[in-house]
Amino acid sequence: MKYLLYAILFFTGTLVFSQNALNIPSAITSTTINLTLQEGTTDFYQGITTNTMGANGSLLGPTVIMNQGDNVDITVDNQLTDSTTIHWHGLHVKPEDDGGPHTVILPNETWNPQFTVLDKAGTYWYHPHLHMQTDKHVSKGIAGLILVRDSEEAALNLPLTYGVDEFPLVLQTKGFDANGQILVHTDLDTSVLVNGTVDAITDFPAQVVRLRVLNGSSQRVMELGFSDNRAFSLIGTDGGLLSAPLNMTRYRIAPGQRADILIDLTTNQGDNFQLMSFASELPNAVYGASQPGMGPGATSSLPDYTSNPLNGSDYELLDINVVGATTNPIQTIPSTLATFSPLLEADADVTRNLTFTSSGAMGDLNGPFLINGATFDMSSINYTIPLNNTEIWSLTNQTPIAHPFHIHDVQFFILDINGNPPPPELQGLNDVVLVPA
């Protein structure tokens, strides 16, 4: 199941590389939210103009900041030449407001979902989700973060000033053809972008800084860490805050997953370090590792994969300079965070078994991939779930490559992976899980 976004650099001639100031998307804080989907151009590289798509601009979209309990009124105006949809990834909303493949917005038409924000404080995101066009529209540029706030988070003395001590980081890799245009679904996604910025550099203040991280790539799994192996505190995953911070030096993040991270820079003024993906540490059978599949000939179905220097190698995402602290900085990390009651396995009403297979030849990493022997069918309802059911979904991956698996509308707890308890970083609420090959 590979459906999110991505792209590379495949130009001829001479290019001049220089660092670029990290773009910080604007924020919408009103309960009346207007998003215009539009086409435009972006100069990712000097002297090269690339056709892109964005929301309220030519690339990406504003960060939408909501409060739990808000009644939001959203207007999505599609000024693209394509039909599309906008999905509120991770939010608990009615099917007609979800923005999945069935809720098509035709060119020059608008869509007006209205809902009450029911989710806990956390990091969510929005992106197009038209059947067979999701990768194109997100690769071209339409994606944005959603930050939900609540009273529990507000009581924790966490960084909450957007763009000052709380920073959005939309991580992507893209590929470009010889004319500088974005390639959709390519294994030559050699250009690394953060918030749409190539070779990004930024200043963080010497205090506790919060990073709202999204892996917005189509296929690439990233192994996050810092160049000096400094520790960071993971405080939240897809579904919001954890019960307590986790001290880590690495965090594996698959397409569609989010991470809420604190780094303590109180004594680091003047330092320089980098946010990295330590892809050399990824296990085999993960897209981004040196060998993306299991068994002999694991890269033969991806002929460009071995030519991509990012695969199996460590690479830089963001260059960071630590500057002076802001006024009234956060200088400590709380020892406890959110409270929640995990669902009990004994309370499950039903267990559903979902098996991933490939209809391609043995070892083919391109699919088509199937769930229980079937591909997606817009006219079929595979399961009808009674309201308030507690369910166990057992996922078995019989393909040679790991797949990110996402459920709309609900968050879930992971009971086990190959019979073992999930690692601590996966014990919170999730809406994406990377299912091993």
Tab-separated table of C-alpha atoms in Angstrom:
chain	number	residue	atom	x	y	z
A	1	MET	CA	0.000	0.000	0.000
A	2	LYS	CA	2.049	2.921	-1.261
A	3	TYR	CA	-0.005	5.980	-1.859
A	4	LEU	CA	1.408	9.150	-0.383
A	5	LEU	CA	3.945	11.276	-2.223
A	6	TYR	CA	7.377	11.846	-3.678
A	7	ALA	CA	9.917	12.661	-6.469
A	8	ILE	CA	14.549	13.476	-7.825
A	9	LEU	CA	17.018	15.474	-9.611
A	10	PHE	CA	17.869	14.239	-13.073
A	11	PHE	CA	19.010	17.393	-14.800
A	12	THR	CA	21.743	17.699	-17.379
A	13	GLY	CA	24.251	20.532	-17.361
A	14	THR	CA	25.694	22.456	-14.436
A	15	LEU	CA	23.777	23.319	-11.255
A	16	VAL	CA	24.782	25.735	-8.513
A	17	PHE	CA	23.839	24.392	-5.062
A	18	SER	CA	23.359	26.686	-2.089
A	19	GLN	CA	21.529	26.471	1.192
A	20	ASN	CA	18.055	27.938	1.388
A	21	ALA	CA	16.200	29.357	4.394
A	22	LEU	CA	13.601	26.873	5.625
A	23	ASN	CA	10.101	27.868	4.543
A	24	ILE	CA	7.599	28.014	7.425
A	25	PRO	CA	4.043	27.648	6.076
A	26	SER	CA	1.572	30.289	7.209
A	27	ALA	CA	-1.049	29.343	9.796
A	28	ILE	CA	-4.848	29.482	9.770
A	29	THR	CA	-6.320	29.777	13.277
A	30	SER	CA	-9.909	30.738	12.438
A	31	THR	CA	-12.794	28.250	12.593
A	32	THR	CA	-13.711	29.474	9.093
A	33	ILE	CA	-11.107	27.880	6.822
A	34	ASN	CA	-10.748	28.671	3.125
A	35	LEU	CA	-8.426	26.543	0.999
A	36	THR	CA	-7.964	27.276	-2.695
A	37	LEU	CA	-6.312	24.442	-4.622
A	38	GLN	CA	-4.278	25.974	-7.423
A	39	GLU	CA	-1.545	25.431	-9.962
A	40	GLY	CA	1.585	27.534	-10.069
A	41	THR	CA	5.349	27.385	-10.388
A	42	THR	CA	8.199	26.953	-7.908
A	43	ASP	CA	11.938	27.467	-8.339
A	44	PHE	CA	13.335	24.592	-6.273
A	45	TYR	CA	16.705	25.201	-7.960
A	46	GLN	CA	18.082	28.505	-9.211
A	47	GLY	CA	17.104	29.227	-12.788
A	48	ILE	CA	14.778	26.227	-13.109
A	49	THR	CA	11.016	26.772	-12.994
A	50	THR	CA	8.900	23.766	-12.012
A	51	ASN	CA	5.127	23.414	-12.404
A	52	THR	CA	3.596	22.713	-8.997
A	53	MET	CA	0.302	22.574	-7.100
A	54	GLY	CA	-0.590	23.993	-3.711
A	55	ALA	CA	-3.318	25.184	-1.374
A	56	ASN	CA	-3.505	28.996	-1.070
A	57	GLY	CA	-0.221	29.172	-2.967
A	58	SER	CA	1.898	27.407	-5.534
A	59	LEU	CA	3.318	24.714	-3.206
A	60	LEU	CA	2.120	22.863	-0.078
A	61	GLY	CA	-0.518	24.598	2.042
A	62	PRO	CA	-1.004	26.550	5.261
A	63	THR	CA	-0.877	24.837	8.649
A	64	VAL	CA	-4.425	24.675	10.022
A	65	ILE	CA	-4.567	25.077	13.814
A	66	MET	CA	-7.776	23.795	15.436
A	67	ASN	CA	-8.993	23.450	19.014
A	68	GLN	CA	-10.774	20.380	20.325
A	69	GLY	CA	-14.478	21.236	20.424
A	70	ASP	CA	-14.288	23.834	17.648
A	71	ASN	CA	-17.048	23.812	15.062
A	72	VAL	CA	-15.106	24.330	11.850
A	73	ASP	CA	-16.515	25.465	8.516
A	74	ILE	CA	-14.188	24.633	5.612
A	75	THR	CA	-14.477	25.707	1.996
A	76	VAL	CA	-12.222	23.929	-0.489
A	77	ASP	CA	-12.189	25.712	-3.863
A	78	ASN	CA	-10.740	23.530	-6.633
A	79	GLN	CA	-9.044	25.788	-9.185
A	80	LEU	CA	-6.996	22.898	-10.607
A	81	THR	CA	-7.609	21.581	-14.102
A	82	ASP	CA	-7.997	18.134	-12.444
A	83	SER	CA	-10.729	16.779	-10.231
A	84	THR	CA	-9.438	16.037	-6.738
A	85	THR	CA	-10.401	15.549	-3.082
A	86	ILE	CA	-9.006	16.745	0.267
A	87	HIS	CA	-8.726	14.204	3.100
A	88	TRP	CA	-8.263	15.227	6.753
A	89	HIS	CA	-5.761	12.478	7.571
A	90	GLY	CA	-6.173	11.268	11.160
A	91	LEU	CA	-9.251	13.303	12.077
A	92	HIS	CA	-12.395	11.636	13.446
A	93	VAL	CA	-15.135	12.934	11.130
A	94	LYS	CA	-18.274	11.696	9.379
A	95	PRO	CA	-17.747	9.838	6.071
A	96	GLU	CA	-19.222	12.707	4.048
A	97	ASP	CA	-16.675	15.099	5.596
A	98	ASP	CA	-13.659	12.768	5.353
A	99	GLY	CA	-12.582	13.724	1.842
A	100	GLY	CA	-11.764	10.203	0.703
A	101	PRO	CA	-11.783	9.005	-2.919
A	102	HIS	CA	-15.588	9.182	-3.160
A	103	THR	CA	-15.877	12.891	-2.298
A	104	VAL	CA	-14.772	14.288	-5.641
A	105	ILE	CA	-14.367	18.047	-6.151
A	106	LEU	CA	-14.636	18.892	-9.852
A	107	PRO	CA	-12.579	21.723	-11.374
A	108	ASN	CA	-14.004	25.164	-10.555
A	109	GLU	CA	-16.275	23.690	-7.883
A	110	THR	CA	-16.200	23.990	-4.088
A	111	TRP	CA	-16.709	21.534	-1.231
A	112	ASN	CA	-17.944	22.657	2.184
A	113	PRO	CA	-17.365	20.143	5.012
A	114	GLN	CA	-18.417	21.229	8.507
A	115	PHE	CA	-17.628	19.288	11.665
A	116	THR	CA	-16.810	19.477	15.364
A	117	VAL	CA	-13.166	18.761	16.186
A	118	LEU	CA	-13.285	15.605	18.325
A	119	ASP	CA	-9.611	14.639	18.339
A	120	LYS	CA	-7.087	15.008	21.124
A	121	ALA	CA	-4.200	17.432	20.762
A	122	GLY	CA	-1.904	16.078	18.067
A	123	THR	CA	-0.350	16.393	14.624
A	124	TYR	CA	-2.569	15.519	11.669
A	125	TRP	CA	-2.444	16.520	8.006
A	126	TYR	CA	-4.484	17.088	4.853
A	127	HIS	CA	-3.835	15.930	1.304
A	128	PRO	CA	-5.662	15.011	-1.935
A	129	HIS	CA	-7.008	11.467	-2.079
A	130	LEU	CA	-8.536	10.985	-5.538
A	131	HIS	CA	-8.374	7.353	-6.655
A	132	MET	CA	-5.330	6.787	-8.903
A	133	GLN	CA	-4.346	10.476	-8.622
A	134	THR	CA	-3.270	10.805	-4.964
A	135	ASP	CA	0.432	10.390	-5.716
A	136	LYS	CA	0.301	12.918	-8.563
A	137	HIS	CA	-1.484	15.656	-6.626
A	138	VAL	CA	0.612	15.290	-3.471
A	139	SER	CA	3.880	14.902	-5.405
A	140	LYS	CA	3.055	18.074	-7.293
A	141	GLY	CA	2.722	19.811	-3.957
A	142	ILE	CA	-0.671	19.774	-2.215
A	143	ALA	CA	-0.227	18.873	1.468
A	144	GLY	CA	-0.413	20.676	4.791
A	145	LEU	CA	-0.327	20.060	8.528
A	146	ILE	CA	-3.238	20.207	10.963
A	147	LEU	CA	-2.397	20.921	14.611
A	148	VAL	CA	-5.125	20.201	17.155
A	149	ARG	CA	-4.884	21.845	20.591
A	150	ASP	CA	-6.741	20.868	23.772
A	151	SER	CA	-6.852	21.813	27.456
A	152	GLU	CA	-4.706	18.839	28.502
A	153	GLU	CA	-1.869	19.980	26.245
A	154	ALA	CA	-2.267	23.610	27.336
A	155	ALA	CA	-1.619	22.618	30.984
A	156	LEU	CA	1.732	20.947	30.190
A	157	ASN	CA	3.966	23.985	29.559
A	158	LEU	CA	4.941	22.746	26.097
A	159	PRO	CA	6.167	24.957	23.230
A	160	LEU	CA	3.024	26.280	21.556
A	161	THR	CA	4.123	29.382	19.642
A	162	TYR	CA	3.963	28.391	15.999
A	163	GLY	CA	7.074	29.349	14.042
A	164	VAL	CA	8.886	30.539	17.181
A	165	ASP	CA	9.406	27.465	19.377
A	166	GLU	CA	7.109	25.065	17.499
A	167	PHE	CA	8.159	24.237	13.942
A	168	PRO	CA	6.378	22.253	11.177
A	169	LEU	CA	8.662	19.887	9.251
A	170	VAL	CA	7.107	18.287	6.165
A	171	LEU	CA	9.769	15.822	4.965
A	172	GLN	CA	9.682	14.752	1.316
A	173	THR	CA	11.866	13.386	-1.433
A	174	LYS	CA	11.163	14.295	-5.046
A	175	GLY	CA	12.511	13.515	-8.490
A	176	PHE	CA	12.756	15.820	-11.486
A	177	ASP	CA	13.096	15.141	-15.188
A	178	ALA	CA	15.615	16.768	-17.558
A	179	ASN	CA	13.321	19.798	-17.884
A	180	GLY	CA	13.050	20.311	-14.149
A	181	GLN	CA	9.524	18.948	-13.861
A	182	ILE	CA	8.373	16.703	-11.017
A	183	LEU	CA	8.334	12.995	-11.762
A	184	VAL	CA	5.362	11.129	-10.311
A	185	HIS	CA	6.108	7.655	-8.973
A	186	THR	CA	9.839	7.396	-9.546
A	187	ASP	CA	12.614	5.492	-7.828
A	188	LEU	CA	14.980	8.377	-8.556
A	189	ASP	CA	13.645	10.584	-5.762
A	190	THR	CA	17.062	12.054	-5.012
A	191	SER	CA	16.064	15.598	-4.009
A	192	VAL	CA	15.429	16.053	-0.280
A	193	LEU	CA	12.959	18.757	0.759
A	194	VAL	CA	11.700	20.111	4.085
A	195	ASN	CA	8.593	22.294	3.818
A	196	GLY	CA	9.239	22.404	0.080
A	197	THR	CA	12.770	23.766	0.610
A	198	VAL	CA	15.779	22.052	-0.973
A	199	ASP	CA	19.001	22.033	1.086
A	200	ALA	CA	17.186	23.770	3.944
A	201	ILE	CA	18.850	25.655	6.793
A	202	THR	CA	17.192	27.274	9.813
A	203	ASP	CA	17.774	28.835	13.228
A	204	PHE	CA	16.346	27.310	16.400
A	205	PRO	CA	16.441	29.189	19.723
A	206	ALA	CA	18.504	27.937	22.671
A	207	GLN	CA	15.560	26.500	24.610
A	208	VAL	CA	13.178	23.540	24.361
A	209	VAL	CA	12.026	23.418	20.729
A	210	ARG	CA	9.125	21.400	19.363
A	211	LEU	CA	9.221	19.737	15.939
A	212	ARG	CA	5.956	18.658	14.284
A	213	VAL	CA	7.252	16.123	11.774
A	214	LEU	CA	5.401	14.530	8.841
A	215	ASN	CA	6.870	12.003	6.427
A	216	GLY	CA	5.095	13.233	3.309
A	217	SER	CA	6.990	11.000	0.889
A	218	SER	CA	5.265	8.593	-1.480
A	219	GLN	CA	7.342	5.559	-0.559
A	220	ARG	CA	10.465	6.468	1.395
A	221	VAL	CA	10.835	5.367	5.022
A	222	MET	CA	13.163	7.581	7.083
A	223	GLU	CA	15.279	6.814	10.154
A	224	LEU	CA	15.315	10.165	11.946
A	225	GLY	CA	18.131	11.309	14.212
A	226	PHE	CA	20.657	14.099	14.598
A	227	SER	CA	24.175	14.244	13.181
A	228	ASP	CA	25.773	14.438	16.643
A	229	ASN	CA	23.552	11.622	17.981
A	230	ARG	CA	22.003	13.962	20.518
A	231	ALA	CA	18.969	12.578	22.320
A	232	PHE	CA	15.491	13.938	21.721
A	233	SER	CA	12.139	13.380	23.427
A	234	LEU	CA	9.326	11.787	21.448
A	235	ILE	CA	6.128	13.169	23.007
A	236	GLY	CA	3.508	12.220	20.429
A	237	THR	CA	2.663	10.048	17.449
A	238	ASP	CA	-0.209	9.993	14.925
A	239	GLY	CA	-3.025	10.136	17.466
A	240	GLY	CA	-1.578	12.687	19.858
A	241	LEU	CA	0.525	12.891	22.982
A	242	LEU	CA	2.053	9.874	24.692
A	243	SER	CA	1.657	9.315	28.432
A	244	ALA	CA	5.309	10.303	29.033
A	245	PRO	CA	8.241	11.480	26.886
A	246	LEU	CA	10.494	8.822	25.372
A	247	ASN	CA	14.220	9.546	25.261
A	248	MET	CA	15.503	8.464	21.822
A	249	THR	CA	18.281	8.945	19.286
A	250	ARG	CA	16.421	7.361	16.328
A	251	TYR	CA	12.812	7.317	15.167
A	252	ARG	CA	11.609	5.360	12.139
A	253	ILE	CA	8.879	7.175	10.266
A	254	ALA	CA	6.941	5.742	7.319
A	255	PRO	CA	4.949	7.670	4.701
A	256	GLY	CA	1.945	9.348	6.320
A	257	GLN	CA	3.224	8.979	9.884
A	258	ARG	CA	3.809	11.947	12.185
A	259	ALA	CA	6.138	12.500	15.134
A	260	ASP	CA	5.917	15.183	17.834
A	261	ILE	CA	9.475	15.774	19.081
A	262	LEU	CA	11.115	18.002	21.693
A	263	ILE	CA	14.822	18.870	21.611
A	264	ASP	CA	16.462	20.603	24.567
A	265	LEU	CA	18.794	23.298	23.205
A	266	THR	CA	19.033	25.366	26.394
A	267	THR	CA	22.823	24.998	26.614
A	268	ASN	CA	23.565	24.806	22.891
A	269	GLN	CA	23.676	28.406	21.688
A	270	GLY	CA	26.200	28.669	18.875
A	271	ASP	CA	26.025	24.988	17.951
A	272	ASN	CA	25.420	23.664	14.459
A	273	PHE	CA	24.037	20.194	13.754
A	274	GLN	CA	21.804	18.441	11.248
A	275	LEU	CA	18.549	16.522	11.243
A	276	MET	CA	19.377	13.327	9.377
A	277	SER	CA	17.854	10.175	7.982
A	278	PHE	CA	20.186	7.333	8.922
A	279	ALA	CA	19.039	5.151	6.052
A	280	SER	CA	22.117	2.915	6.393
A	281	GLU	CA	20.444	1.604	9.569
A	282	LEU	CA	17.152	0.646	7.911
A	283	PRO	CA	16.517	-3.099	7.724
A	284	ASN	CA	16.121	-4.804	4.377
A	285	ALA	CA	12.660	-4.988	2.802
A	286	VAL	CA	11.935	-1.330	3.613
A	287	TYR	CA	11.808	1.290	0.862
A	288	GLY	CA	14.869	3.445	1.482
A	289	ALA	CA	17.129	0.610	2.684
A	290	SER	CA	19.984	-0.700	0.562
A	291	GLN	CA	17.788	-3.684	-0.353
A	292	PRO	CA	14.089	-2.748	-0.552
A	293	GLY	CA	12.690	-6.273	-0.775
A	294	MET	CA	13.123	-9.806	0.477
A	295	GLY	CA	14.725	-12.641	-1.456
A	296	PRO	CA	16.872	-12.816	-4.605
A	297	GLY	CA	16.445	-10.143	-7.219
A	298	ALA	CA	14.941	-7.743	-4.674
A	299	THR	CA	15.821	-4.674	-6.749
A	300	SER	CA	15.314	-6.123	-10.245
A	301	SER	CA	11.733	-4.810	-10.384
A	302	LEU	CA	12.987	-1.330	-9.383
A	303	PRO	CA	15.761	-0.837	-11.961
A	304	ASP	CA	16.540	2.755	-10.890
A	305	TYR	CA	16.645	1.950	-7.181
A	306	THR	CA	20.358	1.107	-6.977
A	307	SER	CA	21.187	4.349	-8.841
A	308	ASN	CA	19.580	6.447	-6.110
A	309	PRO	CA	22.275	7.652	-3.673
A	310	LEU	CA	19.742	8.057	-0.832
A	311	ASN	CA	19.004	4.333	-0.640
A	312	GLY	CA	20.913	2.667	2.165
A	313	SER	CA	22.966	5.802	2.830
A	314	ASP	CA	22.726	8.481	5.512
A	315	TYR	CA	21.586	11.872	4.243
A	316	GLU	CA	20.881	15.332	5.629
A	317	LEU	CA	17.364	16.710	5.942
A	318	LEU	CA	17.857	20.042	7.697
A	319	ASP	CA	20.868	22.152	8.748
A	320	ILE	CA	20.280	23.742	12.186
A	321	ASN	CA	21.993	26.707	13.861
A	322	VAL	CA	21.223	27.394	17.531
A	323	VAL	CA	20.747	31.104	18.262
A	324	GLY	CA	19.693	33.104	21.330
A	325	ALA	CA	16.600	32.163	23.283
A	326	THR	CA	13.287	33.944	22.801
A	327	THR	CA	11.430	35.888	25.479
A	328	ASN	CA	9.922	33.606	28.159
A	329	PRO	CA	11.392	30.389	26.734
A	330	ILE	CA	10.337	26.873	27.686
A	331	GLN	CA	13.422	25.413	29.390
A	332	THR	CA	12.244	22.052	30.758
A	333	ILE	CA	10.515	18.974	29.362
A	334	PRO	CA	7.549	17.677	31.387
A	335	SER	CA	7.896	14.184	32.862
A	336	THR	CA	4.261	13.229	32.226
A	337	LEU	CA	1.995	14.048	29.310
A	338	ALA	CA	-1.469	12.791	28.341
A	339	THR	CA	-3.775	10.331	30.031
A	340	PHE	CA	-5.672	7.705	28.076
A	341	SER	CA	-7.040	4.235	28.611
A	342	PRO	CA	-5.798	1.666	26.075
A	343	LEU	CA	-8.442	-0.590	24.605
A	344	LEU	CA	-8.495	-4.065	26.126
A	345	GLU	CA	-7.972	-7.049	23.846
A	346	ALA	CA	-10.547	-8.997	25.859
A	347	ASP	CA	-13.218	-6.443	24.957
A	348	ALA	CA	-12.935	-7.043	21.199
A	349	ASP	CA	-16.224	-7.782	19.452
A	350	VAL	CA	-14.598	-9.317	16.377
A	351	THR	CA	-11.200	-10.078	14.824
A	352	ARG	CA	-10.687	-9.328	11.129
A	353	ASN	CA	-7.778	-10.823	9.193
A	354	LEU	CA	-6.266	-8.799	6.364
A	355	THR	CA	-3.564	-10.433	4.240
A	356	PHE	CA	-1.394	-8.439	1.837
A	357	THR	CA	-0.274	-10.235	-1.323
A	358	SER	CA	1.048	-9.272	-4.731
A	359	SER	CA	-0.413	-10.324	-8.052
A	360	GLY	CA	2.957	-9.711	-9.695
A	361	ALA	CA	5.778	-12.187	-10.182
A	362	MET	CA	7.672	-13.476	-7.143
A	363	GLY	CA	9.914	-10.716	-5.841
A	364	ASP	CA	8.117	-7.977	-7.797
A	365	LEU	CA	8.033	-4.847	-5.637
A	366	ASN	CA	5.626	-2.975	-7.918
A	367	GLY	CA	2.487	-5.022	-7.265
A	368	PRO	CA	-0.367	-4.733	-7.975
A	369	PHE	CA	-0.820	-5.347	-4.244
A	370	LEU	CA	-3.958	-6.960	-2.889
A	371	ILE	CA	-5.764	-7.198	0.455
A	372	ASN	CA	-7.471	-10.561	0.908
A	373	GLY	CA	-7.021	-11.183	-2.808
A	374	ALA	CA	-8.765	-8.002	-3.966
A	375	THR	CA	-7.707	-4.586	-5.218
A	376	PHE	CA	-9.521	-1.392	-4.235
A	377	ASP	CA	-12.979	-1.105	-5.805
A	378	MET	CA	-14.799	2.219	-5.523
A	379	SER	CA	-18.181	0.470	-5.696
A	380	SER	CA	-17.508	-2.178	-3.011
A	381	ILE	CA	-17.975	-1.987	0.745
A	382	ASN	CA	-15.683	-4.630	2.185
A	383	TYR	CA	-16.718	-4.293	5.823
A	384	THR	CA	-19.676	-2.773	7.618
A	385	ILE	CA	-18.574	-1.876	11.150
A	386	PRO	CA	-21.195	-1.474	13.900
A	387	LEU	CA	-20.918	1.819	15.757
A	388	ASN	CA	-18.894	1.538	18.999
A	389	ASN	CA	-17.428	-1.851	18.066
A	390	THR	CA	-14.035	-2.701	19.548
A	391	GLU	CA	-12.185	-4.692	16.903
A	392	ILE	CA	-8.851	-6.435	16.373
A	393	TRP	CA	-7.445	-6.160	12.862
A	394	SER	CA	-4.709	-8.698	12.208
A	395	LEU	CA	-2.443	-7.664	9.309
A	396	THR	CA	-0.279	-10.260	7.552
A	397	ASN	CA	2.136	-9.062	4.871
A	398	GLN	CA	3.045	-11.796	2.382
A	399	THR	CA	4.658	-9.391	-0.095
A	400	PRO	CA	8.442	-8.891	-0.214
A	401	ILE	CA	8.325	-5.241	0.927
A	402	ALA	CA	6.984	-3.408	4.002
A	403	HIS	CA	3.777	-1.410	3.544
A	404	PRO	CA	2.392	1.569	5.488
A	405	PHE	CA	-1.230	0.790	6.439
A	406	HIS	CA	-3.649	3.629	7.262
A	407	ILE	CA	-7.228	3.547	8.552
A	408	HIS	CA	-9.447	6.585	8.032
A	409	ASP	CA	-11.490	8.140	10.868
A	410	VAL	CA	-10.146	6.130	13.816
A	411	GLN	CA	-6.913	5.768	15.772
A	412	PHE	CA	-5.719	2.371	16.975
A	413	PHE	CA	-3.378	0.745	19.484
A	414	ILE	CA	-0.855	-1.838	18.256
A	415	LEU	CA	-1.153	-5.101	20.218
A	416	ASP	CA	1.870	-6.915	18.820
A	417	ILE	CA	4.261	-7.151	15.881
A	418	ASN	CA	5.202	-10.716	14.918
A	419	GLY	CA	3.960	-11.845	18.315
A	420	ASN	CA	6.081	-9.380	20.263
A	421	PRO	CA	4.864	-6.263	22.121
A	422	PRO	CA	5.357	-3.086	20.090
A	423	PRO	CA	8.361	-0.928	20.982
A	424	PRO	CA	7.589	1.981	23.332
A	425	GLU	CA	7.409	4.514	20.496
A	426	LEU	CA	4.488	2.596	18.950
A	427	GLN	CA	2.447	2.155	22.121
A	428	GLY	CA	0.453	5.354	21.730
A	429	LEU	CA	-2.418	6.025	19.337
A	430	ASN	CA	-1.657	5.520	15.639
A	431	ASP	CA	-3.427	5.753	12.312
A	432	VAL	CA	-0.480	4.503	10.199
A	433	VAL	CA	1.600	1.419	10.867
A	434	LEU	CA	4.466	0.054	8.782
A	435	VAL	CA	3.666	-3.645	8.274
A	436	PRO	CA	6.935	-5.620	7.863
A	437	ALA	CA	7.523	-7.809	4.814
